[in-house]
Coordinates of C-alpha atoms in Angstrom, one line a residue:
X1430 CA 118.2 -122.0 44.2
X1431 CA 120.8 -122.4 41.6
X1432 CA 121.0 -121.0 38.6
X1433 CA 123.9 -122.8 37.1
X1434 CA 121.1 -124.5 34.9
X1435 CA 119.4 -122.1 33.3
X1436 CA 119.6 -120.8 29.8
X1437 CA 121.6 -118.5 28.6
X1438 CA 120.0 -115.0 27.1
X1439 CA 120.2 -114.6 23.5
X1440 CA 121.7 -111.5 22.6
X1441 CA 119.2 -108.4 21.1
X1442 CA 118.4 -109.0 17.4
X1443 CA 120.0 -106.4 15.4
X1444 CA 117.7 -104.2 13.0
X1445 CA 121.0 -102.9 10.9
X1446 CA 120.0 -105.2 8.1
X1447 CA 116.0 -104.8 8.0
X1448 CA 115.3 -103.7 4.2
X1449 CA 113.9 -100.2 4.2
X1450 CA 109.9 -100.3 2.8
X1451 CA 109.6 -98.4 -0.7
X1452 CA 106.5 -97.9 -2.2
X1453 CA 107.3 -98.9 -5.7
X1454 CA 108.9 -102.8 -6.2
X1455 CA 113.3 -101.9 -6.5
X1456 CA 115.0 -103.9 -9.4
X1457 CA 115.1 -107.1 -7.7
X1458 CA 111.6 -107.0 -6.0
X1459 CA 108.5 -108.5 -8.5
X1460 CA 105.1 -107.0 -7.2
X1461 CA 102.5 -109.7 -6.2
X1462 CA 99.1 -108.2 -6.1
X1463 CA 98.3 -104.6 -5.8
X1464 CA 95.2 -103.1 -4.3
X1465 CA 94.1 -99.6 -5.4
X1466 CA 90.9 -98.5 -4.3
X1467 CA 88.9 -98.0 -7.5
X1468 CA 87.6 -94.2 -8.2
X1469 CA 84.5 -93.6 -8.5
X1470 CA 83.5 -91.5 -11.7
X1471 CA 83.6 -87.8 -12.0
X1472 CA 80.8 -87.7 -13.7
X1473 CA 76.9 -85.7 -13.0
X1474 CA 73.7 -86.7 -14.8
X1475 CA 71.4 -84.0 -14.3
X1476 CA 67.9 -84.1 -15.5
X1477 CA 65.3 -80.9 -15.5
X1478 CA 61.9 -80.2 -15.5
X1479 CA 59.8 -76.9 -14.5
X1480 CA 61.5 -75.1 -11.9
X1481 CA 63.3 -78.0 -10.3
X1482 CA 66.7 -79.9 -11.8
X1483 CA 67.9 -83.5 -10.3
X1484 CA 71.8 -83.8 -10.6
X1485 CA 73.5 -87.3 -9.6
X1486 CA 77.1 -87.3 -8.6
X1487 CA 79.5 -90.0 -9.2
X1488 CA 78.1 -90.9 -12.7
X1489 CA 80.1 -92.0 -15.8
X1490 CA 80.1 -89.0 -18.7
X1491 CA 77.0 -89.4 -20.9
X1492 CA 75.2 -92.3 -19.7
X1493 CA 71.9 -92.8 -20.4
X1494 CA 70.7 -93.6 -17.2
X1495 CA 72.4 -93.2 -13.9
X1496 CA 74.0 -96.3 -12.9
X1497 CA 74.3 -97.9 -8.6
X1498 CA 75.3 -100.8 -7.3
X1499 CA 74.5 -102.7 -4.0
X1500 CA 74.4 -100.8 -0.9
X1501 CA 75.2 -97.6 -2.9
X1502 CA 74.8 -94.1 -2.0
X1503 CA 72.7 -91.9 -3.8
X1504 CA 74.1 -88.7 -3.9
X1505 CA 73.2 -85.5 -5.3
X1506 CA 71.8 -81.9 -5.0
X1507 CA 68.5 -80.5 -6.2
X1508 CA 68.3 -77.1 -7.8
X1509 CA 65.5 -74.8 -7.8
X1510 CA 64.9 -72.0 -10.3
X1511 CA 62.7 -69.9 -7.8
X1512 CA 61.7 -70.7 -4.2
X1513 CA 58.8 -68.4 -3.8
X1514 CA 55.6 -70.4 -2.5
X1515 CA 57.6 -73.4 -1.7
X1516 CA 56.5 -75.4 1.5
X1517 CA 58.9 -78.4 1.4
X1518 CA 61.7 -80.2 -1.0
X1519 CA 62.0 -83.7 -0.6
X1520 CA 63.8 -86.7 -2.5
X1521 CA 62.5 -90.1 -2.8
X1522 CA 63.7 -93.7 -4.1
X1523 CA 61.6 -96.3 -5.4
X1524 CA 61.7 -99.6 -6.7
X1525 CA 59.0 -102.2 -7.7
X1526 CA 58.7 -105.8 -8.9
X1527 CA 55.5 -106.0 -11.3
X1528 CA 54.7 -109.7 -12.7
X1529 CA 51.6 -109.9 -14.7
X1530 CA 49.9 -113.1 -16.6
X1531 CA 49.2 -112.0 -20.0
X1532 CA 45.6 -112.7 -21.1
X1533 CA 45.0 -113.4 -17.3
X1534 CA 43.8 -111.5 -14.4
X1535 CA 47.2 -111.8 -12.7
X1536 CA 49.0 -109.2 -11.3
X1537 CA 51.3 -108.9 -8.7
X1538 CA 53.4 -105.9 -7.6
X1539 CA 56.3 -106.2 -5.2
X1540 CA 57.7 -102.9 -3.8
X1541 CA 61.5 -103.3 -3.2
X1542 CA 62.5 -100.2 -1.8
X1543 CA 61.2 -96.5 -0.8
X1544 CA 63.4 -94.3 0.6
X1545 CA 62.9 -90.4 1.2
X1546 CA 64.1 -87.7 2.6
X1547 CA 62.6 -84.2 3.7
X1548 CA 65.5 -81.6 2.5
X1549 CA 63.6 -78.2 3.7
X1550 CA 60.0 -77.6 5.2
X1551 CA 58.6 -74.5 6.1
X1552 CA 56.9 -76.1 9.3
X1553 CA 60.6 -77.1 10.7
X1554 CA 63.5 -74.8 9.1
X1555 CA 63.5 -71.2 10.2
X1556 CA 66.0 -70.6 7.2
X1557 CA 64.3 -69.7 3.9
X1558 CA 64.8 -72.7 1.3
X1559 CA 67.9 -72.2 -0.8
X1560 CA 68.3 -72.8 -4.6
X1561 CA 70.2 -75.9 -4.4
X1562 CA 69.9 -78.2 -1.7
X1563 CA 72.2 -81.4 -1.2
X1564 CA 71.0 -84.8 -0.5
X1565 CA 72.3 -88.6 0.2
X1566 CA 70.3 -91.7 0.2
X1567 CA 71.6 -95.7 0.9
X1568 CA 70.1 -98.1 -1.1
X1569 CA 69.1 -101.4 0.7
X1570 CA 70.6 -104.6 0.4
X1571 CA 67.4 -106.6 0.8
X1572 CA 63.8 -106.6 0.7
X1573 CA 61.0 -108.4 1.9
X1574 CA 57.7 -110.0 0.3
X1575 CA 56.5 -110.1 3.4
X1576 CA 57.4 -114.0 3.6
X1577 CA 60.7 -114.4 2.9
X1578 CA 64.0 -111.9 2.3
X1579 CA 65.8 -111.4 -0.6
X1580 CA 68.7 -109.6 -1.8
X1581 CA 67.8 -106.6 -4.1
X1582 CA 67.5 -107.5 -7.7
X1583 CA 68.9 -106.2 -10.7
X1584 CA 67.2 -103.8 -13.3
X1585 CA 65.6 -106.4 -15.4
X1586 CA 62.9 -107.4 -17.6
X1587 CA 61.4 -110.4 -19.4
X1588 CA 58.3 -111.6 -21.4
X1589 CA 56.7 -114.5 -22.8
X1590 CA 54.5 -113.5 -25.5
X1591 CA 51.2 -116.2 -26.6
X1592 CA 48.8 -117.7 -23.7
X1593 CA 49.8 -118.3 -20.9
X1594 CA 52.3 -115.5 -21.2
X1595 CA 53.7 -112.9 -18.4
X1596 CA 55.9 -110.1 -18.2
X1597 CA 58.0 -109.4 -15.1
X1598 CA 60.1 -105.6 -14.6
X1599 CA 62.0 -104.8 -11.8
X1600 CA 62.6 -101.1 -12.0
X1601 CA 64.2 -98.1 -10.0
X1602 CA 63.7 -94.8 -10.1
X1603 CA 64.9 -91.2 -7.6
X1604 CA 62.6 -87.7 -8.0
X1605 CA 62.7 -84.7 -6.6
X1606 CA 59.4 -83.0 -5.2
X1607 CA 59.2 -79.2 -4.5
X1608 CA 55.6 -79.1 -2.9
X1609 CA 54.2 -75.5 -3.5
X1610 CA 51.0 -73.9 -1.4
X1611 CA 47.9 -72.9 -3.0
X1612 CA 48.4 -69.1 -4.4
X1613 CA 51.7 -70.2 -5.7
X1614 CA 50.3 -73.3 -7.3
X1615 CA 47.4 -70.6 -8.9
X1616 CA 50.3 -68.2 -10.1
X1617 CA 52.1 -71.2 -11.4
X1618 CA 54.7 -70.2 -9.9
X1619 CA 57.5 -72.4 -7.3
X1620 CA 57.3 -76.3 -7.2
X1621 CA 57.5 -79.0 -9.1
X1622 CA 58.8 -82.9 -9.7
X1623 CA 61.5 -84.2 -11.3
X1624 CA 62.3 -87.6 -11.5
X1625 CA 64.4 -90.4 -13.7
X1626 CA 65.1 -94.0 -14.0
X1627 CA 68.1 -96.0 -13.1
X1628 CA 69.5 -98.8 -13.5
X1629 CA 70.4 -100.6 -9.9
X1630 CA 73.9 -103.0 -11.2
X1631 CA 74.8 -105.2 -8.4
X1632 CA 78.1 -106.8 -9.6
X1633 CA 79.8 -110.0 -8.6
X1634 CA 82.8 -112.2 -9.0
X1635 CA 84.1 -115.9 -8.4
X1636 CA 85.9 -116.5 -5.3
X1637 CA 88.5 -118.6 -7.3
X1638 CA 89.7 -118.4 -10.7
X1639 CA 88.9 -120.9 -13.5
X1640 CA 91.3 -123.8 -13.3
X1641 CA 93.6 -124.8 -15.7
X1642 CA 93.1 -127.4 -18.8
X1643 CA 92.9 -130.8 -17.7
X1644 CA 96.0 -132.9 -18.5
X1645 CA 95.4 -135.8 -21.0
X1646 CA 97.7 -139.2 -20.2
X1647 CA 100.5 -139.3 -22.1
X1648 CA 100.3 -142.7 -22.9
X1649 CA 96.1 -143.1 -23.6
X1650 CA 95.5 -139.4 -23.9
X1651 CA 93.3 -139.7 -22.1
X1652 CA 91.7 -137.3 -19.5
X1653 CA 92.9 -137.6 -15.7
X1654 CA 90.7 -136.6 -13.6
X1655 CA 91.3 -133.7 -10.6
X1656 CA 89.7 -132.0 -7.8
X1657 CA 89.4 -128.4 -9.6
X1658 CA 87.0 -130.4 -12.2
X1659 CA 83.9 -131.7 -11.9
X1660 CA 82.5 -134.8 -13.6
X1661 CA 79.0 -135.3 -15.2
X1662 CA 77.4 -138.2 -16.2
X1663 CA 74.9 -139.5 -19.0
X1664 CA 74.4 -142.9 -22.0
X1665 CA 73.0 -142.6 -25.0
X1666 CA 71.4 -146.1 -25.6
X1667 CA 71.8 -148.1 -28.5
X1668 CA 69.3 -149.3 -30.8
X1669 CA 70.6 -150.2 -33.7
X1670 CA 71.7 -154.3 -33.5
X1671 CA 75.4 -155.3 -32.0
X1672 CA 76.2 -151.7 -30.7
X1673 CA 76.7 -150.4 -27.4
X1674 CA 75.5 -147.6 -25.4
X1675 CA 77.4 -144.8 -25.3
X1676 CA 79.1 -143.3 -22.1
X1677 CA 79.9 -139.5 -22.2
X1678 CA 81.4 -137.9 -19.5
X1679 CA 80.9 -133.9 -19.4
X1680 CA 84.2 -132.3 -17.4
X1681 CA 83.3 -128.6 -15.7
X1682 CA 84.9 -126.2 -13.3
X1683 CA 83.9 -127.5 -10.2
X1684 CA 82.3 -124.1 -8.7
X1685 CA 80.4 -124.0 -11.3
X1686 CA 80.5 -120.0 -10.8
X1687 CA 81.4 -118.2 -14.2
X1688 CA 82.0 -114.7 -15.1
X1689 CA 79.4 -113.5 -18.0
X1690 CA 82.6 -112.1 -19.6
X1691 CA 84.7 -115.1 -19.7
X1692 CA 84.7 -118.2 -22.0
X1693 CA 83.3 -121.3 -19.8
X1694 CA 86.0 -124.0 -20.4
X1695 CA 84.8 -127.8 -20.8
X1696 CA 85.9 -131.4 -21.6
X1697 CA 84.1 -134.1 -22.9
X1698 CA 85.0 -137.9 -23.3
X1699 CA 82.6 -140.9 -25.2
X1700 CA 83.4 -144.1 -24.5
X1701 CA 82.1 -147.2 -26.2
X1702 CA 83.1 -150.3 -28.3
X1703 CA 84.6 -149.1 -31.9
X1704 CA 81.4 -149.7 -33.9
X1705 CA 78.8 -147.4 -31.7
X1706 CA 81.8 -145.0 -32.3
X1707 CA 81.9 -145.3 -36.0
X1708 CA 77.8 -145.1 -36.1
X1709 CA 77.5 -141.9 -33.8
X1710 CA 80.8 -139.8 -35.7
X1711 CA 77.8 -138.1 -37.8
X1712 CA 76.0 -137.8 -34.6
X1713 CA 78.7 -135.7 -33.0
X1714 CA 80.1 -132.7 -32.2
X1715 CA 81.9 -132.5 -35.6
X1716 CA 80.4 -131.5 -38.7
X1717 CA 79.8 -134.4 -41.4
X1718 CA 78.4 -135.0 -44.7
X1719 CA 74.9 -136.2 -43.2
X1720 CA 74.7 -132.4 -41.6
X1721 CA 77.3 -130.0 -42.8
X1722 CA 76.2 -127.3 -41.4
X1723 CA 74.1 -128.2 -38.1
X1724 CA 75.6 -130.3 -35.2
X1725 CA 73.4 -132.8 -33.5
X1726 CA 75.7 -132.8 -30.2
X1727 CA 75.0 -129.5 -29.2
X1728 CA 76.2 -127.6 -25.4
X1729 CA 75.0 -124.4 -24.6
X1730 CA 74.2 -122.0 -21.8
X1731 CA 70.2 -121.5 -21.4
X1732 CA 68.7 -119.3 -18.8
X1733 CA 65.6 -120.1 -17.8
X1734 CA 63.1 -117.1 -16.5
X1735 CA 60.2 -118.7 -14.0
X1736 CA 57.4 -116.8 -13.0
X1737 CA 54.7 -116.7 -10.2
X1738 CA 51.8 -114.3 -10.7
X1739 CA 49.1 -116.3 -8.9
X1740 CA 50.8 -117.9 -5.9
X1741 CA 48.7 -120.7 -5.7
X1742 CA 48.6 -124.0 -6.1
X1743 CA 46.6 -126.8 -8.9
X1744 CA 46.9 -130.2 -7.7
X1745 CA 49.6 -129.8 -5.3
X1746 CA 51.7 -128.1 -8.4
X1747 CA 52.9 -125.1 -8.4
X1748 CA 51.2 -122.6 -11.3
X1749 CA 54.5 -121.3 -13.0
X1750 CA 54.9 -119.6 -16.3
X1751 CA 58.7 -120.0 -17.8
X1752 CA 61.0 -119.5 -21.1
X1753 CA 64.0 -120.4 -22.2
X1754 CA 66.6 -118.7 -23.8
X1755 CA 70.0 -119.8 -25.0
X1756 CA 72.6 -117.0 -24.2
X1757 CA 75.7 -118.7 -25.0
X1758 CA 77.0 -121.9 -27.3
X1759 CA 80.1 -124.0 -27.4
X1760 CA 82.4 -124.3 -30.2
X1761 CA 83.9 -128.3 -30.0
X1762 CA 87.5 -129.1 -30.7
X1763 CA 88.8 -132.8 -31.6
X1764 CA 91.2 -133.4 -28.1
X1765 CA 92.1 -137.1 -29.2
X1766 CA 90.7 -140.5 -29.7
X1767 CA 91.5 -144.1 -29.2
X1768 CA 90.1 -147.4 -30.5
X1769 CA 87.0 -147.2 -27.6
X1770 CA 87.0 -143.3 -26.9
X1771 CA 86.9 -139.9 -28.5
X1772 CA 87.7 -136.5 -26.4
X1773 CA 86.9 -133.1 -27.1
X1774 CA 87.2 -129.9 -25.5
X1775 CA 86.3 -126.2 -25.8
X1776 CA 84.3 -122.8 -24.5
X1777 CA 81.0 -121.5 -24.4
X1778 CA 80.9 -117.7 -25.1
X1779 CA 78.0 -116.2 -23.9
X1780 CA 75.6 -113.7 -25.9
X1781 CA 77.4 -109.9 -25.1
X1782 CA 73.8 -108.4 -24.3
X1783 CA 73.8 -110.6 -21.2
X1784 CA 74.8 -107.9 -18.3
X1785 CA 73.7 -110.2 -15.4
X1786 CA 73.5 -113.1 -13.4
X1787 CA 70.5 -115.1 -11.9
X1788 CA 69.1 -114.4 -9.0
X1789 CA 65.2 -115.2 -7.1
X1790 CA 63.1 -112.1 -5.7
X1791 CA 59.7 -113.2 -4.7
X1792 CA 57.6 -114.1 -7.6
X1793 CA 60.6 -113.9 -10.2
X1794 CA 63.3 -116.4 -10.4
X1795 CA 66.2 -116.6 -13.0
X1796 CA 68.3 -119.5 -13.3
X1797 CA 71.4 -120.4 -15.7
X1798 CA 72.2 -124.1 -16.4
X1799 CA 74.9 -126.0 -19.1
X1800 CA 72.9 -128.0 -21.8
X1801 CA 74.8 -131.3 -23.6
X1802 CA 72.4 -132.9 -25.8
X1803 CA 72.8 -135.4 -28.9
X1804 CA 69.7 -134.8 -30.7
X1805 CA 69.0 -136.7 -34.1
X1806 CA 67.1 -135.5 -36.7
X1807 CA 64.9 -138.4 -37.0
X1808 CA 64.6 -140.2 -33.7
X1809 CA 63.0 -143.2 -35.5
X1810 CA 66.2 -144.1 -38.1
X1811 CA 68.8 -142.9 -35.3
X1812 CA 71.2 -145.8 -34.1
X1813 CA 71.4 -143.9 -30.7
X1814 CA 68.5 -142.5 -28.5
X1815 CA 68.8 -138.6 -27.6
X1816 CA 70.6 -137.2 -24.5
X1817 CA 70.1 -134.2 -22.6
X1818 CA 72.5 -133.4 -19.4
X1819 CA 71.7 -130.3 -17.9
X1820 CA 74.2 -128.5 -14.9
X1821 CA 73.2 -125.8 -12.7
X1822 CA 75.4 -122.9 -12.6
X1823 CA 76.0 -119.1 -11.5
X1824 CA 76.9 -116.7 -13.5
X1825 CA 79.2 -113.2 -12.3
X1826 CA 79.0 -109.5 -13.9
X1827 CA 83.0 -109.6 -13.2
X1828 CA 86.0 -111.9 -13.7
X1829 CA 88.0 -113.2 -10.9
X1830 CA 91.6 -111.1 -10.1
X1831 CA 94.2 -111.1 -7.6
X1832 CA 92.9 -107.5 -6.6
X1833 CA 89.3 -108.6 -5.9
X1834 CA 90.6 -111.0 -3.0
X1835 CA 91.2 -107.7 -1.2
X1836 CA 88.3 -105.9 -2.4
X1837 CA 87.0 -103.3 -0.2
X1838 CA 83.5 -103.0 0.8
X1839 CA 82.9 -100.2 -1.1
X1840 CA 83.5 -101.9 -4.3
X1841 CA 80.4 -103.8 -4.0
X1842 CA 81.9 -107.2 -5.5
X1843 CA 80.3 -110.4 -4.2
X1844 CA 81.4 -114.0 -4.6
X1845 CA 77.7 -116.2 -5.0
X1846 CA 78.8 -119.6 -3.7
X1847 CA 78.6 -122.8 -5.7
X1848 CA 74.8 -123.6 -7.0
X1849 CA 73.2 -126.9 -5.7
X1850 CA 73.3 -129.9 -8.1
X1851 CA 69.6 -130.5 -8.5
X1852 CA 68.7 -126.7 -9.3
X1853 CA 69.9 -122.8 -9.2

């Protein structure tokens, strides 16, 4: 066979030239993203009773209450003053979803988690029990109501006072048992429970960062649309004679997925003929004689709290109790305007006592949701009917960052995907 035709080798790359790796970016380099394993706190929070103290490693200094997020370890050691009499030390976790129907004979308790673990017995350890035993316990990700599975909810509680009414708690707690036999238990002597509350955190953040501001056209100033923003929809009709309705689109981030400590960004555009303009400008987002200090076009965050203590049906309807709550509200500024338009933009903030996001766990659903409304103080005399456009969205304990793309597991970040269009 010949080999005239075949290629040529190329020669072995030379290494001489490959940059050296340094941990730390040299004069010329520009560090991207860094990911640094976040430490956990150094913290304890120890609480005592008679004979037996509960400490909890890995806790911030002086918290109130100990503090875990999803899939956490609970870690710790209990410490007893005396060990005479003692049979057993164990340590337990507990959590429970109670919903009750005020003024009703509902009530309905969920439990979410129960974990325990036997530290020393006298039947099984030949050792006597020492003074301070150590101890680790994983909290669950999900739970059951025996229908459907859930991810583990967030320390919460809510009420709504008057008839119907409810109240719904989801709470935690972790004790520590020192089971004593009977002499000891006459003597007083040995034993005892400990136990304290926490507060179970899961945190979350968007999978992308908010986008930027939309660009206005430089020759009608007007918005152009893009892919990272979502329209919405919605008229106010005319009633006064000769005017037009009014179209108003309502511009959003299109995951709809918002950190609780961010500002959420929107645009709004009204579009109609000159006059229904001129007769809804005291109407509008701005503040005007008629109204100087309330605003008829209103947008705000409201969470709505649902709950389902009897389970059961009326009429094919489902018997929920609910409130609302508005936990954030936007601040409008003029964007531009044109002979059949006006824009605006702004943020919502939201309230700073709001620590969580929604979430459903059996009986107990929370949802969050962007209100625009033009409301008139006298429906009868207004040249416009009232609009209401309401959005679904999700709301994040954490902000988006370059570092959480790499998060590890550990960190306990989770990225809740878009929320449907027709509910949370």
């Amino acid at each position: 066979m010949s080999t005239t035709s075949l290629p040529q080798y190329v020669a072995r790359p030379t290494y001489a030239r490959t940059p050296t790796y340094t941990a730390e970016p040299q004069a010329f380099e520009q560090r991207l993203a860094l990911n640094r394993p976040t430490r956990p706190p150094s913290g304890n929070f120890v609480k005592w009773a008679k004979n037996v103290s509960l400490r909890l490693f890995a806790q911030e200094d002086n918290v109130a209450l100990p503090v875990y997020g999803c899939g956490a370890k609970v870690e710790g050691e209990v410490a007893l003053a005396k060990t005479d009499g003692v049979t057993a030390v164990e340590v337990k976790i507990e959590g429970s979803l109670v919903l009750r129907e005020v003024a009703g004979s509902g009530r309905t308790t969920y439990k979410l988690c129960l974990s325990k673990v036997t530290l020393w017995s006298k039947e099984t350890d030949s050792d006597p029990c020492a003074t301070t035993l150590k101890f680790s316990l994983t909290l669950p990700t999900t739970f059951s109501d025996g229908k459907d599975e859930y991810p583990l909810p967030p320390t919460h509680d809510v009420q709504l006072s008057g008839v119907p009414g409810f109240t719904a708690d989801i709470h935690y707690s972790v004790s520590a048992t020192a089971t004593k036999n009977k002499a000891t238990t006459l003597l007083r002597l040995g034993g005892g429970t400990v136990s304290t509350p926490f507060v179970y955190y899961p945190r979350s953040r968007p999978a992308a960062p908010l986008p930027s501001p939309m660009r206005q056209s430089f020759d009608t100033f007007k918005y152009i649309e893009s892919p990272d923003w979502q329209v919405w929809e919605s008229n106010m009709v005319a009633r006064l004679p000769g005017a037009k309705d009014i179209a108003c689109k309502l511009y959003l981030p299109s995951s709809r997925v918002f950190s609780i400590t961010q500002p959420i960004p929107y645009h709004i555009m009204f579009s109609s003929s000159a006059f229904s303009l001129a007769a809804f400008m005291p109407y509008g987002p701005t503040a005007t004689i008629l109204a100087p200090n309330k605003h008829f076009t209103r947008i705000r965050v409201l969470r709505q709290s649902i709950v389902d203590v009897r389970n059961t049906m009326v009429l094919g309807t489902k018997t929920n109790i609910w409130r609302v709550d508005t936990i954030g509200e936007g601040e409008f500024r003029h964007a531009g305007d044109g002979s059949d338009w006006l824009c605006f933009n702004g943020e919502i903030r939201l309230d700073p006592e709001i620590k969580i996001g929604g979430f459903k766990a059996a009986g107990l659903s929370v949802k969050d949701f962007v209100e625009l409304t033009m409301l008139p103080p006298d429906p009868s005399k207004a040249p416009f009917n009232e609009m209401r456009l309401v959005i679904p969205i999700r709301l994040t304990t954490d902000s988006w960052s370059v570092e959480g793309l790499m998060q590890a597991i550990a960190d306990e970040f989770t990225p809740p995907p878009t929320p449907p269009e027709q509910g949370a």
